[in-house]
PDB file of C-alpha atoms in Angstrom:
ATOM      1  CA  GLY A 387     -95.846  -6.071  43.578  1.00 54.00           C
ATOM      2  CA  ALA A 388     -98.530  -6.291  40.957  1.00 78.00           C
ATOM      3  CA  GLY A 389     -96.518  -4.807  38.122  1.00 93.00           C
ATOM      4  CA  VAL A 390     -92.997  -4.276  36.874  1.00 96.00           C
ATOM      5  CA  SER A 391     -91.200  -1.809  39.085  1.00 96.00           C
ATOM      6  CA  GLN A 392     -88.215   0.258  38.012  1.00 97.00           C
ATOM      7  CA  SER A 393     -86.027   2.461  40.138  1.00 97.00           C
ATOM      8  CA  PRO A 394     -85.101   5.192  40.225  1.00 97.00           C
ATOM      9  CA  SER A 395     -87.806   6.814  38.141  1.00 96.00           C
ATOM     10  CA  ASN A 396     -85.478   9.690  37.343  1.00 97.00           C
ATOM     11  CA  LYS A 397     -81.713   9.924  37.468  1.00 98.00           C
ATOM     12  CA  VAL A 398     -79.505  12.887  36.679  1.00 98.00           C
ATOM     13  CA  THR A 399     -75.819  12.103  36.583  1.00 98.00           C
ATOM     14  CA  GLU A 400     -72.629  13.797  35.555  1.00 97.00           C
ATOM     15  CA  LYS A 401     -70.805  12.691  32.462  1.00 97.00           C
ATOM     16  CA  GLY A 402     -68.262  10.031  33.312  1.00 98.00           C
ATOM     17  CA  LYS A 403     -70.072   8.657  36.346  1.00 98.00           C
ATOM     18  CA  ASP A 404     -71.427   5.128  36.595  1.00 98.00           C
ATOM     19  CA  VAL A 405     -75.144   4.484  37.049  1.00 98.00           C
ATOM     20  CA  GLU A 406     -77.147   1.444  38.046  1.00 98.00           C
ATOM     21  CA  LEU A 407     -80.762   0.990  37.034  1.00 98.00           C
ATOM     22  CA  ARG A 408     -82.956  -1.566  38.746  1.00 98.00           C
ATOM     23  CA  CYS A 409     -85.878  -3.622  37.519  1.00 98.00           C
ATOM     24  CA  ASP A 410     -88.175  -5.764  39.657  1.00 97.00           C
ATOM     25  CA  PRO A 411     -90.228  -7.978  37.355  1.00 97.00           C
ATOM     26  CA  ILE A 412     -93.595  -9.491  38.062  1.00 96.00           C
ATOM     27  CA  SER A 413     -93.159 -12.457  40.366  1.00 94.00           C
ATOM     28  CA  GLY A 414     -92.914 -15.721  38.443  1.00 93.00           C
ATOM     29  CA  HIS A 415     -91.977 -14.112  35.135  1.00 94.00           C
ATOM     30  CA  THR A 416     -89.008 -15.930  33.685  1.00 93.00           C
ATOM     31  CA  ALA A 417     -88.262 -13.570  30.802  1.00 92.00           C
ATOM     32  CA  LEU A 418     -86.986 -10.037  31.336  1.00 94.00           C
ATOM     33  CA  TYR A 419     -86.156  -7.411  28.714  1.00 94.00           C
ATOM     34  CA  TRP A 420     -84.316  -4.091  28.699  1.00 96.00           C
ATOM     35  CA  TYR A 421     -84.919  -1.388  26.099  1.00 95.00           C
ATOM     36  CA  ARG A 422     -83.765   2.157  25.543  1.00 96.00           C
ATOM     37  CA  GLN A 423     -86.101   4.846  24.234  1.00 93.00           C
ATOM     38  CA  ARG A 424     -84.558   8.119  23.199  1.00 92.00           C
ATOM     39  CA  LEU A 425     -86.757  11.191  23.014  1.00 86.00           C
ATOM     40  CA  GLY A 426     -89.237  10.799  20.169  1.00 79.00           C
ATOM     41  CA  GLN A 427     -87.741   7.477  19.094  1.00 83.00           C
ATOM     42  CA  GLY A 428     -88.799   3.855  19.145  1.00 86.00           C
ATOM     43  CA  LEU A 429     -87.700   1.085  21.483  1.00 90.00           C
ATOM     44  CA  GLU A 430     -84.121   0.008  21.030  1.00 92.00           C
ATOM     45  CA  PHE A 431     -83.539  -3.542  22.249  1.00 91.00           C
ATOM     46  CA  LEU A 432     -80.635  -3.884  24.662  1.00 94.00           C
ATOM     47  CA  ILE A 433     -80.705  -7.336  26.249  1.00 93.00           C
ATOM     48  CA  TYR A 434     -83.067 -10.029  27.436  1.00 91.00           C
ATOM     49  CA  PHE A 435     -82.857 -12.698  30.125  1.00 93.00           C
ATOM     50  CA  GLN A 436     -84.347 -16.148  30.218  1.00 91.00           C
ATOM     51  CA  GLY A 437     -84.084 -16.991  33.889  1.00 92.00           C
ATOM     52  CA  ASN A 438     -80.692 -15.664  34.952  1.00 93.00           C
ATOM     53  CA  SER A 439     -79.085 -16.225  31.567  1.00 92.00           C
ATOM     54  CA  ALA A 440     -78.838 -13.667  28.792  1.00 91.00           C
ATOM     55  CA  PRO A 441     -79.142 -15.528  25.451  1.00 85.00           C
ATOM     56  CA  ASP A 442     -78.989 -12.302  23.471  1.00 81.00           C
ATOM     57  CA  LYS A 443     -76.755  -9.393  24.426  1.00 84.00           C
ATOM     58  CA  SER A 444     -76.471  -8.119  20.889  1.00 83.00           C
ATOM     59  CA  GLY A 445     -78.277  -4.881  21.585  1.00 90.00           C
ATOM     60  CA  LEU A 446     -75.897  -3.524  24.203  1.00 94.00           C
ATOM     61  CA  PRO A 447     -74.445  -0.394  22.527  1.00 93.00           C
ATOM     62  CA  SER A 448     -70.927  -0.691  23.913  1.00 94.00           C
ATOM     63  CA  ASP A 449     -68.860  -2.423  26.562  1.00 95.00           C
ATOM     64  CA  ARG A 450     -69.830   0.355  28.955  1.00 97.00           C
ATOM     65  CA  PHE A 451     -73.222  -1.315  29.234  1.00 97.00           C
ATOM     66  CA  SER A 452     -73.760  -4.494  31.237  1.00 97.00           C
ATOM     67  CA  ALA A 453     -76.684  -6.220  32.883  1.00 97.00           C
ATOM     68  CA  GLU A 454     -77.257  -9.053  35.264  1.00 96.00           C
ATOM     69  CA  ARG A 455     -80.159 -10.879  36.779  1.00 96.00           C
ATOM     70  CA  THR A 456     -80.176 -12.888  39.965  1.00 93.00           C
ATOM     71  CA  GLY A 457     -82.613 -15.306  41.544  1.00 91.00           C
ATOM     72  CA  GLU A 458     -84.692 -15.180  38.379  1.00 89.00           C
ATOM     73  CA  SER A 459     -85.936 -11.925  39.777  1.00 94.00           C
ATOM     74  CA  VAL A 460     -84.388  -8.491  40.025  1.00 97.00           C
ATOM     75  CA  SER A 461     -82.188  -7.211  37.215  1.00 98.00           C
ATOM     76  CA  THR A 462     -79.732  -4.341  37.131  1.00 98.00           C
ATOM     77  CA  LEU A 463     -78.512  -2.468  34.086  1.00 98.00           C
ATOM     78  CA  THR A 464     -75.188  -0.744  34.667  1.00 98.00           C
ATOM     79  CA  ILE A 465     -73.786   2.015  32.503  1.00 98.00           C
ATOM     80  CA  GLN A 466     -70.180   2.901  33.172  1.00 98.00           C
ATOM     81  CA  ARG A 467     -68.550   6.230  32.344  1.00 98.00           C
ATOM     82  CA  THR A 468     -71.844   7.713  31.190  1.00 98.00           C
ATOM     83  CA  GLN A 469     -71.928   9.886  28.088  1.00 97.00           C
ATOM     84  CA  GLN A 470     -74.491  12.471  27.044  1.00 96.00           C
ATOM     85  CA  GLU A 471     -75.773  10.176  24.309  1.00 95.00           C
ATOM     86  CA  ASP A 472     -76.802   7.723  27.029  1.00 97.00           C
ATOM     87  CA  SER A 473     -79.593  10.112  28.028  1.00 97.00           C
ATOM     88  CA  ALA A 474     -82.871   8.295  27.414  1.00 97.00           C
ATOM     89  CA  VAL A 475     -85.679   6.429  29.110  1.00 96.00           C
ATOM     90  CA  TYR A 476     -84.655   2.895  29.981  1.00 97.00           C
ATOM     91  CA  LEU A 477     -87.568   0.487  29.947  1.00 96.00           C
ATOM     92  CA  CYS A 478     -87.784  -2.913  31.531  1.00 97.00           C
ATOM     93  CA  ALA A 479     -90.402  -5.532  30.720  1.00 95.00           C
ATOM     94  CA  SER A 480     -91.103  -9.039  31.917  1.00 94.00           C
ATOM     95  CA  SER A 481     -93.184 -11.925  30.668  1.00 92.00           C
ATOM     96  CA  TYR A 482     -94.261 -15.277  32.080  1.00 91.00           C
ATOM     97  CA  ARG A 483     -92.077 -16.914  29.471  1.00 84.00           C
ATOM     98  CA  VAL A 484     -90.628 -15.834  26.205  1.00 79.00           C
ATOM     99  CA  GLN A 485     -93.111 -15.188  23.424  1.00 78.00           C
ATOM    100  CA  THR A 486     -95.941 -14.328  25.786  1.00 84.00           C
ATOM    101  CA  GLU A 487     -97.239 -10.867  26.613  1.00 87.00           C
ATOM    102  CA  ALA A 488     -94.601  -8.535  28.009  1.00 91.00           C
ATOM    103  CA  PHE A 489     -95.551  -6.146  30.795  1.00 93.00           C
ATOM    104  CA  PHE A 490     -93.633  -2.899  30.961  1.00 94.00           C
ATOM    105  CA  GLY A 491     -92.455  -0.783  33.836  1.00 95.00           C
ATOM    106  CA  GLN A 492     -92.740   2.994  33.815  1.00 93.00           C
ATOM    107  CA  GLY A 493     -89.081   3.377  32.951  1.00 95.00           C
ATOM    108  CA  THR A 494     -86.081   5.226  34.339  1.00 97.00           C
ATOM    109  CA  ARG A 495     -85.415   8.593  32.761  1.00 96.00           C
ATOM    110  CA  LEU A 496     -81.649   9.053  32.669  1.00 98.00           C
ATOM    111  CA  THR A 497     -80.168  12.469  32.023  1.00 98.00           C
ATOM    112  CA  VAL A 498     -76.425  12.818  31.655  1.00 97.00           C
ATOM    113  CA  VAL A 499     -75.185  16.388  32.122  1.00 97.00           C
TER     114      VAL A 499
ATOM    115  CA  ALA B1028     -82.503 -12.185  12.901  1.00 66.00           C
ATOM    116  CA  GLN B1029     -86.090 -11.097  12.599  1.00 75.00           C
ATOM    117  CA  SER B1030     -87.009  -7.465  12.165  1.00 85.00           C
ATOM    118  CA  VAL B1031     -90.154  -5.409  11.917  1.00 91.00           C
ATOM    119  CA  THR B1032     -90.883  -2.358   9.799  1.00 94.00           C
ATOM    120  CA  GLN B1033     -93.600   0.167  10.467  1.00 95.00           C
ATOM    121  CA  LEU B1034     -94.425   2.318   7.462  1.00 92.00           C
ATOM    122  CA  GLY B1035     -95.168   5.897   8.405  1.00 91.00           C
ATOM    123  CA  SER B1036     -93.770   7.429  11.556  1.00 92.00           C
ATOM    124  CA  HIS B1037     -96.811   9.669  11.813  1.00 96.00           C
ATOM    125  CA  VAL B1038    -100.408   9.043  10.737  1.00 97.00           C
ATOM    126  CA  SER B1039    -103.185  11.589  11.039  1.00 97.00           C
ATOM    127  CA  VAL B1040    -106.886  10.755  10.700  1.00 97.00           C
ATOM    128  CA  SER B1041    -110.149  12.517  11.394  1.00 97.00           C
ATOM    129  CA  GLU B1042    -112.366  11.401  14.228  1.00 97.00           C
ATOM    130  CA  GLY B1043    -114.652   8.641  12.931  1.00 97.00           C
ATOM    131  CA  ALA B1044    -112.352   7.703  10.062  1.00 98.00           C
ATOM    132  CA  LEU B1045    -110.650   4.368   9.514  1.00 97.00           C
ATOM    133  CA  VAL B1046    -107.336   3.836  11.241  1.00 98.00           C
ATOM    134  CA  LEU B1047    -104.716   1.768   9.400  1.00 98.00           C
ATOM    135  CA  LEU B1048    -101.236   1.349  10.822  1.00 98.00           C
ATOM    136  CA  ARG B1049     -98.854  -0.806   8.823  1.00 97.00           C
ATOM    137  CA  CYS B1050     -96.428  -3.415  10.055  1.00 96.00           C
ATOM    138  CA  ASN B1051     -94.302  -5.834   8.050  1.00 96.00           C
ATOM    139  CA  TYR B1052     -92.000  -8.454   9.486  1.00 92.00           C
ATOM    140  CA  SER B1053     -89.054 -10.321   8.061  1.00 89.00           C
ATOM    141  CA  SER B1054     -88.772 -13.903   9.176  1.00 76.00           C
ATOM    142  CA  SER B1055     -88.627 -17.190   7.322  1.00 71.00           C
ATOM    143  CA  VAL B1056     -91.014 -18.728   9.814  1.00 75.00           C
ATOM    144  CA  PRO B1057     -94.129 -16.824  10.862  1.00 76.00           C
ATOM    145  CA  PRO B1058     -93.280 -15.355  14.232  1.00 83.00           C
ATOM    146  CA  TYR B1059     -95.382 -14.251  17.147  1.00 89.00           C
ATOM    147  CA  LEU B1060     -96.599 -10.719  16.510  1.00 92.00           C
ATOM    148  CA  PHE B1061     -97.777  -8.031  18.880  1.00 94.00           C
ATOM    149  CA  TRP B1062     -99.125  -4.510  18.844  1.00 96.00           C
ATOM    150  CA  TYR B1063     -98.440  -2.271  21.827  1.00 96.00           C
ATOM    151  CA  VAL B1064     -99.737   1.228  22.522  1.00 96.00           C
ATOM    152  CA  GLN B1065     -98.051   4.013  24.448  1.00 93.00           C
ATOM    153  CA  TYR B1066    -100.302   6.859  25.521  1.00 92.00           C
ATOM    154  CA  PRO B1067     -98.635  10.202  26.307  1.00 87.00           C
ATOM    155  CA  ASN B1068     -96.528   9.998  29.451  1.00 82.00           C
ATOM    156  CA  GLN B1069     -97.591   6.424  30.101  1.00 85.00           C
ATOM    157  CA  GLY B1070     -95.999   3.011  29.806  1.00 86.00           C
ATOM    158  CA  LEU B1071     -96.549   0.537  27.008  1.00 91.00           C
ATOM    159  CA  GLN B1072     -99.503  -1.807  27.119  1.00 92.00           C
ATOM    160  CA  LEU B1073    -100.504  -4.713  24.924  1.00 93.00           C
ATOM    161  CA  LEU B1074    -103.251  -4.120  22.350  1.00 95.00           C
ATOM    162  CA  LEU B1075    -103.324  -7.563  20.777  1.00 94.00           C
ATOM    163  CA  LYS B1076    -101.163 -10.497  19.776  1.00 92.00           C
ATOM    164  CA  TYR B1077    -100.970 -13.174  17.084  1.00 91.00           C
ATOM    165  CA  THR B1078     -99.685 -16.583  18.133  1.00 84.00           C
ATOM    166  CA  SER B1079    -100.930 -18.911  15.369  1.00 79.00           C
ATOM    167  CA  ALA B1080    -104.616 -19.376  15.941  1.00 75.00           C
ATOM    168  CA  ALA B1081    -107.019 -17.136  14.023  1.00 83.00           C
ATOM    169  CA  THR B1082    -105.369 -14.841  11.500  1.00 89.00           C
ATOM    170  CA  LEU B1083    -107.732 -12.013  12.433  1.00 94.00           C
ATOM    171  CA  VAL B1084    -106.982 -10.947  15.959  1.00 94.00           C
ATOM    172  CA  LYS B1085    -109.188  -8.686  18.016  1.00 94.00           C
ATOM    173  CA  GLY B1086    -107.743  -6.521  20.728  1.00 94.00           C
ATOM    174  CA  ILE B1087    -108.780  -3.913  23.202  1.00 92.00           C
ATOM    175  CA  ASN B1088    -110.458  -0.599  22.382  1.00 92.00           C
ATOM    176  CA  GLY B1089    -111.922  -1.861  19.104  1.00 95.00           C
ATOM    177  CA  PHE B1090    -108.593  -2.522  17.398  1.00 97.00           C
ATOM    178  CA  GLU B1091    -107.885  -5.587  15.314  1.00 97.00           C
ATOM    179  CA  ALA B1092    -105.064  -6.868  13.157  1.00 97.00           C
ATOM    180  CA  GLU B1093    -104.863  -9.415  10.389  1.00 95.00           C
ATOM    181  CA  PHE B1094    -101.906 -11.720   9.902  1.00 93.00           C
ATOM    182  CA  LYS B1095    -101.138 -12.224   6.196  1.00 93.00           C
ATOM    183  CA  LYS B1096     -98.340 -14.688   5.629  1.00 90.00           C
ATOM    184  CA  SER B1097     -98.178 -14.039   1.886  1.00 91.00           C
ATOM    185  CA  GLU B1098     -97.545 -10.354   2.538  1.00 93.00           C
ATOM    186  CA  THR B1099     -95.544 -10.827   5.772  1.00 93.00           C
ATOM    187  CA  SER B1100     -97.806  -8.203   7.259  1.00 95.00           C
ATOM    188  CA  PHE B1101     -99.709  -7.604  10.473  1.00 96.00           C
ATOM    189  CA  HIS B1102    -101.478  -4.286   9.943  1.00 97.00           C
ATOM    190  CA  LEU B1103    -103.517  -2.715  12.738  1.00 98.00           C
ATOM    191  CA  THR B1104    -106.965  -1.310  11.998  1.00 98.00           C
ATOM    192  CA  LYS B1105    -109.885   0.317  13.726  1.00 98.00           C
ATOM    193  CA  PRO B1106    -113.070   1.159  11.816  1.00 97.00           C
ATOM    194  CA  SER B1107    -113.739   4.486  13.513  1.00 97.00           C
ATOM    195  CA  ALA B1108    -111.080   6.603  15.217  1.00 97.00           C
ATOM    196  CA  HIS B1109    -111.740   8.254  18.542  1.00 96.00           C
ATOM    197  CA  MET B1110    -109.881  11.189  19.999  1.00 96.00           C
ATOM    198  CA  SER B1111    -108.674   8.950  22.822  1.00 95.00           C
ATOM    199  CA  ASP B1112    -106.833   6.753  20.291  1.00 97.00           C
ATOM    200  CA  ALA B1113    -104.144   9.401  19.873  1.00 97.00           C
ATOM    201  CA  ALA B1114    -100.986   7.641  20.977  1.00 96.00           C
ATOM    202  CA  GLU B1115     -97.886   5.919  19.666  1.00 95.00           C
ATOM    203  CA  TYR B1116     -98.296   2.383  18.381  1.00 97.00           C
ATOM    204  CA  PHE B1117     -95.548  -0.194  18.225  1.00 96.00           C
ATOM    205  CA  CYS B1118     -95.479  -3.453  16.336  1.00 95.00           C
ATOM    206  CA  ALA B1119     -93.265  -6.179  17.819  1.00 93.00           C
ATOM    207  CA  VAL B1120     -92.077  -9.609  16.748  1.00 90.00           C
ATOM    208  CA  SER B1121     -90.794 -12.622  18.631  1.00 86.00           C
ATOM    209  CA  ASP B1122     -89.198 -15.633  17.018  1.00 76.00           C
ATOM    210  CA  ARG B1123     -90.917 -19.022  17.366  1.00 71.00           C
ATOM    211  CA  GLY B1124     -87.684 -20.773  18.118  1.00 66.00           C
ATOM    212  CA  SER B1125     -85.913 -21.032  21.425  1.00 59.00           C
ATOM    213  CA  GLN B1126     -84.687 -17.474  21.117  1.00 66.00           C
ATOM    214  CA  GLY B1127     -87.296 -15.322  22.772  1.00 70.00           C
ATOM    215  CA  ASN B1128     -86.023 -11.955  21.704  1.00 79.00           C
ATOM    216  CA  LEU B1129     -88.819  -9.347  21.433  1.00 86.00           C
ATOM    217  CA  ILE B1130     -88.016  -6.763  18.784  1.00 88.00           C
ATOM    218  CA  PHE B1131     -89.996  -3.573  18.275  1.00 91.00           C
ATOM    219  CA  GLY B1132     -90.589  -1.411  15.256  1.00 93.00           C
ATOM    220  CA  LYS B1133     -89.825   2.294  15.361  1.00 92.00           C
ATOM    221  CA  GLY B1134     -93.414   3.176  16.152  1.00 95.00           C
ATOM    222  CA  THR B1135     -96.190   5.147  14.479  1.00 96.00           C
ATOM    223  CA  LYS B1136     -97.626   8.203  16.140  1.00 96.00           C
ATOM    224  CA  LEU B1137    -101.367   8.456  15.566  1.00 97.00           C
ATOM    225  CA  SER B1138    -103.033  11.857  15.661  1.00 97.00           C
ATOM    226  CA  VAL B1139    -106.824  12.196  15.595  1.00 97.00           C
ATOM    227  CA  LYS B1140    -108.349  15.439  14.375  1.00 96.00           C
ATOM    228  CA  PRO B1141    -111.786  16.557  15.582  1.00 94.00           C
TER     229      PRO B1141
END
């Protein structure tokens, strides 16, 4: 596709369930970023990938959060045993290489009830 | 680790007035700097970026930003605000080293009064 695609666009889940969020970056982009944006807040860095490796995982809030990337393409962010405080919009971005312009997807709005 | 601070979570200006949104970074080596805009219910898009060429960077929609190493600042300006500029603006920084982490400020919401 022409842009960064995220799915699902909306997800409502029950507290304690696991969820998987998907990001399809722009083809050929080696860098991929995940952020969390709570209502009315800024972008909270979670993790970024350079190729399939994640040099910086420091932003993951807890061990319930994990992410992987395969084939230097699609990435999944998994949240286990979801909590209400996990409710937010999860944004994915990709760039041709690190330090170049990042293009953002529309986000996945996660609501934990 | 680098960080970025945006002074003022909310700025309000009148239509036609100067827009000034502040951004300061903390890094021993001048990083790459970006401004992104998020219009209501839309995704983020790049306004402009500083990578080491000219210190005055021009972006889309009449915005520009000046990199000042002595002040570790990268403030965003526009001479004359338009109603359509109402949005949230984010400053971001990326280290020049091998680490390509892209860190965002908390954002500044710009309101434009008629």
